[in-house]
Short mmCIF file of C-alpha atoms in Angstrom, two decimals:
data_model
loop_
_atom_site.label_atom_id
_atom_site.label_comp_id
_atom_site.label_asym_id
_atom_site.label_seq_id
_atom_site.Cartn_x
_atom_site.Cartn_y
_atom_site.Cartn_z
CA MET M 1 -31.23 -12.75 7.83
CA LEU M 2 -32.98 -10.49 5.30
CA ASN M 3 -33.98 -12.30 2.15
CA ILE M 4 -32.49 -10.42 -0.84
CA ALA M 5 -35.57 -11.17 -2.88
CA ASP M 6 -37.62 -9.15 -0.39
CA MET M 7 -35.46 -6.05 -0.70
CA THR M 8 -37.96 -4.32 -3.02
CA CYS M 9 -40.66 -4.54 -0.34
CA TYR M 10 -39.40 -1.33 1.28
CA ASP M 11 -40.67 2.05 0.20
CA LYS M 12 -37.13 3.45 0.03
CA LYS M 13 -36.11 0.84 -2.49
CA LEU M 14 -39.23 1.23 -4.56
CA ARG M 15 -37.87 4.64 -5.52
CA GLN M 16 -34.63 3.11 -6.77
CA THR M 17 -33.70 1.32 -9.97
CA SER M 18 -32.56 -2.12 -8.92
CA PRO M 19 -29.38 -3.58 -10.48
CA GLU M 20 -30.22 -6.02 -13.21
CA GLN M 21 -30.33 -9.71 -12.17
CA LEU M 22 -29.02 -8.90 -8.70
CA ASN M 23 -31.36 -11.34 -6.98
CA ASP M 24 -30.40 -14.27 -9.27
CA HIS M 25 -26.71 -14.24 -8.54
CA MET M 26 -26.29 -13.98 -4.79
CA VAL M 27 -23.99 -16.48 -3.18
CA VAL M 28 -22.92 -17.48 0.32
CA PRO M 29 -23.11 -14.58 2.84
CA LEU M 30 -19.82 -13.40 4.29
CA HIS M 31 -18.89 -10.95 7.00
CA SER M 32 -17.55 -7.54 5.91
CA ARG M 33 -13.97 -6.69 6.84
CA VAL M 34 -13.42 -3.87 9.35
CA ASN M 35 -9.88 -2.81 8.37
CA GLY M 36 -6.43 -4.16 7.57
CA TRP M 37 -6.28 -6.19 10.78
CA SER M 38 -9.35 -8.24 9.86
CA LEU M 39 -8.60 -11.90 9.17
CA PRO M 40 -7.27 -13.26 6.98
CA LEU M 41 -4.13 -11.17 7.02
CA HIS M 42 -2.26 -10.76 3.76
CA SER M 43 1.22 -12.13 3.18
CA PHE M 44 2.25 -8.72 1.80
CA GLN M 45 1.74 -7.27 5.28
CA LEU M 46 4.43 -9.63 6.62
CA ILE M 47 6.75 -8.64 3.79
CA THR M 48 6.28 -4.98 4.61
CA LEU M 49 6.97 -5.54 8.31
CA VAL M 50 10.07 -7.65 7.63
CA LEU M 51 11.51 -5.12 5.18
CA TYR M 52 10.87 -2.19 7.50
CA SER M 53 12.49 -4.04 10.43
CA TYR M 54 15.47 -5.10 8.36
CA LEU M 55 16.18 -1.54 7.08
CA ALA M 56 15.75 -0.07 10.56
CA ILE M 57 18.14 -2.60 12.17
CA VAL M 58 20.76 -2.35 9.46
CA GLY M 59 20.58 1.43 9.18
CA PHE M 60 20.50 2.38 12.82
CA GLY M 61 22.51 -0.58 14.07
CA ILE M 62 25.38 -0.73 11.56
CA TYR M 63 25.84 2.19 9.22
CA ILE M 64 24.65 5.38 10.93
CA PRO M 65 26.95 4.70 13.94
CA LEU M 66 29.90 4.59 11.53
CA LEU M 67 29.28 8.14 10.28
CA PRO M 68 31.60 10.97 11.41
CA ASN M 69 30.44 12.64 14.65
CA GLU M 70 29.26 15.81 12.90
CA TRP M 71 26.85 13.80 10.69
CA LYS M 72 25.87 11.07 13.11
CA LEU M 73 23.39 13.06 15.25
CA VAL M 74 21.79 14.65 12.22
CA ALA M 75 21.31 11.24 10.58
CA TYR M 76 19.81 9.81 13.77
CA ALA M 77 17.38 12.70 14.09
CA VAL M 78 16.31 13.11 10.45
CA ILE M 79 16.17 9.48 9.36
CA GLY M 80 14.75 8.41 12.72
CA LEU M 81 11.92 10.93 12.46
CA ILE M 82 11.12 9.77 8.91
CA PHE M 83 11.05 6.13 9.97
CA VAL M 84 8.76 6.88 12.93
CA HIS M 85 6.51 8.97 10.68
CA HIS M 86 6.26 6.12 8.18
CA LEU M 87 5.44 3.60 10.89
CA ILE M 88 2.68 5.74 12.37
CA THR M 89 1.08 6.65 9.04
CA HIS M 90 1.26 3.10 7.81
CA LEU M 91 -0.40 1.66 10.95
CA VAL M 92 -3.10 4.37 10.85
CA ALA M 93 -3.82 3.66 7.16
CA VAL M 94 -4.21 -0.07 8.09
CA THR M 95 -6.35 0.60 11.15
CA ILE M 96 -8.86 3.12 9.78
CA ASP M 97 -12.21 1.78 8.56
CA PRO M 98 -12.54 3.49 5.16
CA ALA M 99 -16.26 2.71 4.76
CA ASP M 100 -18.72 5.33 3.59
CA GLN M 101 -20.10 7.52 6.40
CA ASN M 102 -23.63 6.13 6.06
CA ILE M 103 -22.20 2.61 6.26
CA LEU M 104 -20.33 3.44 9.44
CA LYS M 105 -23.52 4.71 11.06
CA LYS M 106 -25.45 1.50 10.59
CA LYS M 107 -22.85 -1.24 9.93
CA ASN M 108 -22.95 -4.41 12.02
CA TYR M 109 -19.78 -6.30 11.25
CA LYS M 110 -20.92 -9.32 13.21
CA LYS M 111 -23.85 -9.86 10.84
CA PRO M 112 -23.23 -11.98 7.77
CA MET M 113 -23.69 -10.08 4.54
CA PRO M 114 -24.47 -11.44 1.04
CA ILE M 115 -21.95 -11.02 -1.76
CA PHE M 116 -22.56 -11.15 -5.47
CA ASP M 117 -21.18 -13.04 -8.47
CA ARG M 118 -19.13 -10.44 -10.32
CA SER M 119 -19.10 -12.55 -13.49
CA LYS M 120 -22.88 -12.33 -13.83
CA CYS M 121 -24.01 -9.25 -11.92
CA LYS M 122 -22.59 -5.95 -13.14
CA HIS M 123 -23.14 -3.77 -10.09
CA VAL M 124 -24.89 -3.42 -6.76
CA ILE M 125 -24.96 0.40 -6.52
CA GLN M 126 -27.72 2.20 -8.40
CA ASN M 127 -28.71 5.85 -8.04
CA GLN M 128 -26.22 6.18 -5.19
CA TYR M 129 -27.87 3.37 -3.23
CA CYS M 130 -26.10 0.11 -2.40
CA TYR M 131 -28.45 -2.87 -2.38
CA LEU M 132 -26.02 -5.00 -0.38
CA CYS M 133 -25.08 -2.46 2.28
CA GLU M 134 -28.68 -1.15 2.15
CA ALA M 135 -27.70 2.50 2.45
CA ASP M 136 -27.39 5.69 0.44
CA VAL M 137 -23.75 6.33 -0.50
CA GLY M 138 -21.67 9.15 -1.90
CA PRO M 139 -21.12 9.79 -5.64
CA LYS M 140 -17.60 8.36 -5.56
CA THR M 141 -18.35 5.53 -3.22
CA LYS M 142 -17.71 1.99 -4.56
CA HIS M 143 -18.53 -1.39 -3.14
CA CYS M 144 -15.32 -3.40 -2.68
CA SER M 145 -15.94 -7.11 -3.03
CA THR M 146 -12.78 -7.88 -1.08
CA CYS M 147 -13.87 -5.87 1.98
CA ASN M 148 -17.55 -6.57 1.14
CA LYS M 149 -18.67 -3.02 1.96
CA CYS M 150 -18.92 0.42 0.39
CA ILE M 151 -15.80 2.56 0.53
CA ALA M 152 -15.96 6.36 0.69
CA ASP M 153 -14.31 7.97 -2.35
CA PHE M 154 -12.88 4.60 -3.32
CA ASP M 155 -9.29 4.74 -4.67
CA HIS M 156 -8.13 1.08 -4.63
CA HIS M 157 -7.81 -1.96 -2.47
CA CYS M 158 -4.22 -2.25 -1.20
CA ASN M 159 -2.83 -5.70 -0.34
CA TRP M 160 0.20 -4.14 1.38
CA LEU M 161 -2.21 -2.51 3.87
CA ASN M 162 -4.73 -5.39 3.57
CA ASN M 163 -7.27 -2.55 3.53
CA CYS M 164 -9.10 -0.33 1.08
CA VAL M 165 -7.79 3.17 0.44
CA GLY M 166 -10.48 5.86 0.38
CA SER M 167 -10.96 9.42 1.50
CA ARG M 168 -10.76 8.54 5.17
CA ASN M 169 -7.24 7.08 5.00
CA TYR M 170 -5.83 8.30 1.67
CA TRP M 171 -3.54 10.94 3.12
CA PHE M 172 -2.10 8.48 5.65
CA PHE M 173 -1.47 6.06 2.73
CA PHE M 174 0.15 8.87 0.71
CA ASN M 175 2.35 9.94 3.64
CA ALA M 176 3.39 6.33 4.22
CA ILE M 177 4.54 6.06 0.60
CA ALA M 178 6.39 9.40 0.63
CA SER M 179 8.14 8.75 3.93
CA ALA M 180 9.13 5.24 2.91
CA ALA M 181 10.69 6.48 -0.35
CA LEU M 182 12.54 9.33 1.42
CA GLY M 183 13.75 7.15 4.27
CA ILE M 184 15.09 4.47 1.94
CA LEU M 185 16.82 7.06 -0.22
CA LEU M 186 18.61 8.58 2.78
CA LEU M 187 19.69 5.13 4.02
CA ILE M 188 21.09 4.28 0.62
CA MET M 189 23.12 7.51 0.67
CA VAL M 190 24.50 6.66 4.14
CA MET M 191 25.56 3.16 3.04
CA ILE M 192 27.13 4.40 -0.19
CA TYR M 193 29.15 6.91 1.85
CA VAL M 194 30.34 4.20 4.25
CA PHE M 195 31.29 1.94 1.37
CA ILE M 196 33.28 4.61 -0.46
CA GLN M 197 34.85 6.03 2.69
CA TYR M 198 36.16 2.61 3.66
CA PHE M 199 38.44 2.59 0.62
CA VAL M 200 39.36 6.31 0.87
CA ASP M 201 39.89 6.84 4.61
CA PRO M 202 38.53 4.07 6.88
CA GLU M 203 39.61 5.91 10.00
CA ARG M 204 36.81 8.39 9.36
CA LEU M 205 34.42 5.56 10.09
CA ARG M 206 36.09 4.56 13.36
CA THR M 207 35.37 7.72 15.39
CA SER M 208 33.22 6.06 18.05
CA PRO M 209 35.01 5.72 21.44
CA GLN M 210 34.39 1.97 21.42
CA PHE M 211 36.93 1.55 18.60
CA GLU M 212 39.69 2.63 20.99
CA SER M 213 39.48 -0.74 22.71
CA VAL M 214 39.86 -2.61 19.42
CA THR M 215 43.53 -3.45 18.92
CA ARG M 216 43.25 -5.09 15.50
CA ASN M 217 42.62 -2.70 12.56
CA GLY M 218 40.74 -5.46 10.72
CA THR M 219 38.11 -5.63 13.48
CA TRP M 220 34.98 -3.56 13.15
CA LEU M 221 32.07 -2.96 15.49
CA VAL M 222 28.36 -2.88 14.83
CA PHE M 223 25.31 -2.00 16.98
CA LEU M 224 27.18 0.93 18.53
CA PRO M 225 27.03 2.35 21.13
CA VAL M 226 24.54 0.17 23.04
CA ALA M 227 25.72 -3.36 22.32
CA PRO M 228 28.99 -3.45 20.36
CA VAL M 229 29.56 -6.62 18.36
CA GLU M 230 32.79 -7.42 16.59
CA THR M 231 32.67 -8.18 12.85
CA THR M 232 34.85 -7.82 9.81
CA ALA M 233 35.05 -5.18 7.09
CA ALA M 234 34.01 -7.78 4.55
CA GLY M 235 30.81 -8.46 6.50
CA ILE M 236 29.96 -4.73 6.72
CA LEU M 237 30.62 -4.14 3.01
CA SER M 238 28.69 -7.25 1.94
CA VAL M 239 25.59 -6.26 3.90
CA ALA M 240 25.92 -2.74 2.48
CA ILE M 241 25.90 -4.04 -1.13
CA LEU M 242 22.90 -6.33 -0.43
CA THR M 243 20.98 -3.54 1.31
CA VAL M 244 21.72 -0.96 -1.39
CA VAL M 245 20.47 -3.36 -4.09
CA LEU M 246 17.33 -4.16 -2.12
CA GLY M 247 16.84 -0.53 -1.18
CA SER M 248 17.33 0.69 -4.71
CA ALA M 249 14.74 -1.70 -6.08
CA SER M 250 12.29 -0.64 -3.32
CA PHE M 251 12.97 3.04 -3.93
CA LEU M 252 12.39 2.74 -7.67
CA LEU M 253 9.05 1.00 -7.17
CA LEU M 254 7.99 3.43 -4.42
CA GLY M 255 9.16 6.37 -6.45
CA HIS M 256 7.10 5.20 -9.37
CA LEU M 257 4.06 4.81 -7.14
CA LEU M 258 4.60 8.20 -5.51
CA THR M 259 4.96 9.87 -8.90
CA PHE M 260 1.76 8.19 -10.08
CA HIS M 261 -0.21 9.52 -7.12
CA LEU M 262 1.28 13.00 -7.53
CA TYR M 263 0.05 12.84 -11.11
CA LEU M 264 -3.42 11.76 -9.88
CA LEU M 265 -3.50 14.63 -7.36
CA ASN M 266 -2.52 17.10 -10.05
CA LYS M 267 -5.31 15.77 -12.28
CA LYS M 268 -7.75 15.66 -9.33
CA MET M 269 -8.73 12.08 -9.80
CA ASN M 270 -8.12 8.76 -8.02
CA THR M 271 -6.78 5.38 -9.13
CA TYR M 272 -10.22 3.96 -9.90
CA GLU M 273 -11.12 6.92 -12.09
CA TYR M 274 -7.76 6.76 -13.88
CA MET M 275 -8.24 3.05 -14.67
CA THR M 276 -11.84 3.66 -15.81
CA ARG M 277 -10.95 6.62 -18.02
CA HIS M 278 -8.18 4.65 -19.70
CA ARG M 279 -10.30 1.58 -20.29
CA PRO M 280 -11.03 2.32 -24.02
CA ARG M 281 -7.36 2.84 -24.84
CA LEU M 282 -6.30 -0.25 -22.92
CA SER M 283 -9.02 -2.29 -24.64
CA THR M 284 -7.71 -1.17 -28.04
CA ILE M 285 -4.18 -2.15 -27.10
CA SER M 286 -5.40 -5.51 -25.85
CA ARG M 287 -7.20 -6.24 -29.17
CA GLU M 288 -4.16 -5.19 -31.15
CA THR M 289 -1.80 -7.41 -29.20
CA SER M 290 -4.27 -10.28 -29.53
CA THR M 291 -4.47 -9.81 -33.31
CA GLU M 292 -0.70 -9.84 -33.57
CA GLY M 293 -0.63 -13.21 -31.85
CA THR M 294 1.55 -12.05 -28.97
CA SER M 295 1.47 -13.76 -25.61
CA ASP M 296 2.14 -10.46 -23.77
CA THR M 297 -0.70 -9.96 -21.30
CA THR M 298 0.61 -6.70 -19.83
CA HIS M 299 -2.29 -4.67 -21.23
CA THR M 300 -5.03 -7.18 -20.54
CA VAL M 301 -8.13 -5.42 -19.34
CA ASP M 302 -10.12 -8.26 -17.92
CA SER M 303 -10.01 -6.43 -14.60
CA LEU M 304 -11.70 -3.41 -16.15
CA GLN M 305 -15.14 -4.88 -16.63
CA ASP M 306 -18.28 -3.16 -15.38
CA VAL M 307 -17.44 -4.52 -11.96
CA THR M 308 -13.93 -3.03 -12.07
CA GLU M 309 -11.00 -4.77 -10.46
CA VAL M 310 -8.55 -1.96 -9.82
CA ARG M 311 -5.05 -3.37 -9.81
CA LYS M 312 -3.13 -0.98 -7.68
CA PRO M 313 0.21 0.19 -9.18
CA ASP M 314 1.97 -0.40 -5.84
CA GLU M 315 1.29 -4.07 -6.00
CA VAL M 316 4.92 -4.47 -6.86
CA ALA M 317 6.12 -2.05 -4.25
CA PRO M 318 6.90 -2.86 -0.59
CA SER M 319 5.05 -0.29 1.47
CA SER M 320 2.07 0.36 1.79
CA ILE M 321 -0.09 -1.15 -1.77
CA SER M 322 -2.65 -4.31 -4.87
CA GLY M 323 -5.93 -5.41 -6.27
CA THR M 324 -9.61 -4.71 -5.69
CA HIS M 325 -13.05 -5.48 -6.88
CA ALA M 326 -15.39 -2.45 -6.86
CA ASN M 327 -18.61 -1.41 -8.44
#
């Protein structure tokens, strides 16, 4: 393996300004991560998969089949298309390798690669040259310490994807967020309709032919029309309440994230740039709260050191997003 101390022996590197104290703070070499499927997987990925599966089963198995016939086919088509779109864009965002183009050309993921001590070494990219990846990189490229490689037009590292978000997968990430928010909103509307209609005119919910074989009015059917299963009205309404609460929380978080990225697009900047530009204001707030003796750490900016840890705003949202170390 190449000795880091010998890096300056190459003519290319002699023309660069080496990051200060880089050679003194190297630690155990690690392999770079390829994409979101690289081990170890993140627990947030499982949460995302479970939530998506739950909403799909509940929505398409219980509540959409109870809609009146004139709405049922439309709901299947529209919501189904949105769910499929989200699944595809989410998986593509996870699968894409977001590395800088020059890194992709020469990267050997089987070769161990040194990492650096962020607490002592400020950066590894100087004059658009990464001394760890040993390649020229773009002006907005950042080296993510989680993925241990340079990311093209770095935006943030997303734990929900277990992958970095950069120019190569940003629009898939954005589409995953938008489709998740829209799909959840439509499902909430369907469940609210079913809940209200049960108390107004429950027969409007029993239009499926399978209900003709049910003799007891208190008996309801789910998973129509493929595999009808008998249940009670209390069961259907209870699941609806639980799902609406869960869906509403998810929609609010996703909506906040979507609004934030729409704002970033309007301002023509990314998450990393936003966090960097707001560093002085956040530092002032942090000092003020510290002076006042408060224990509130909401505005702590320890993650905004020279080696910036971009805490993604979707870290609290289930879909596609999280924290990163970049420099």
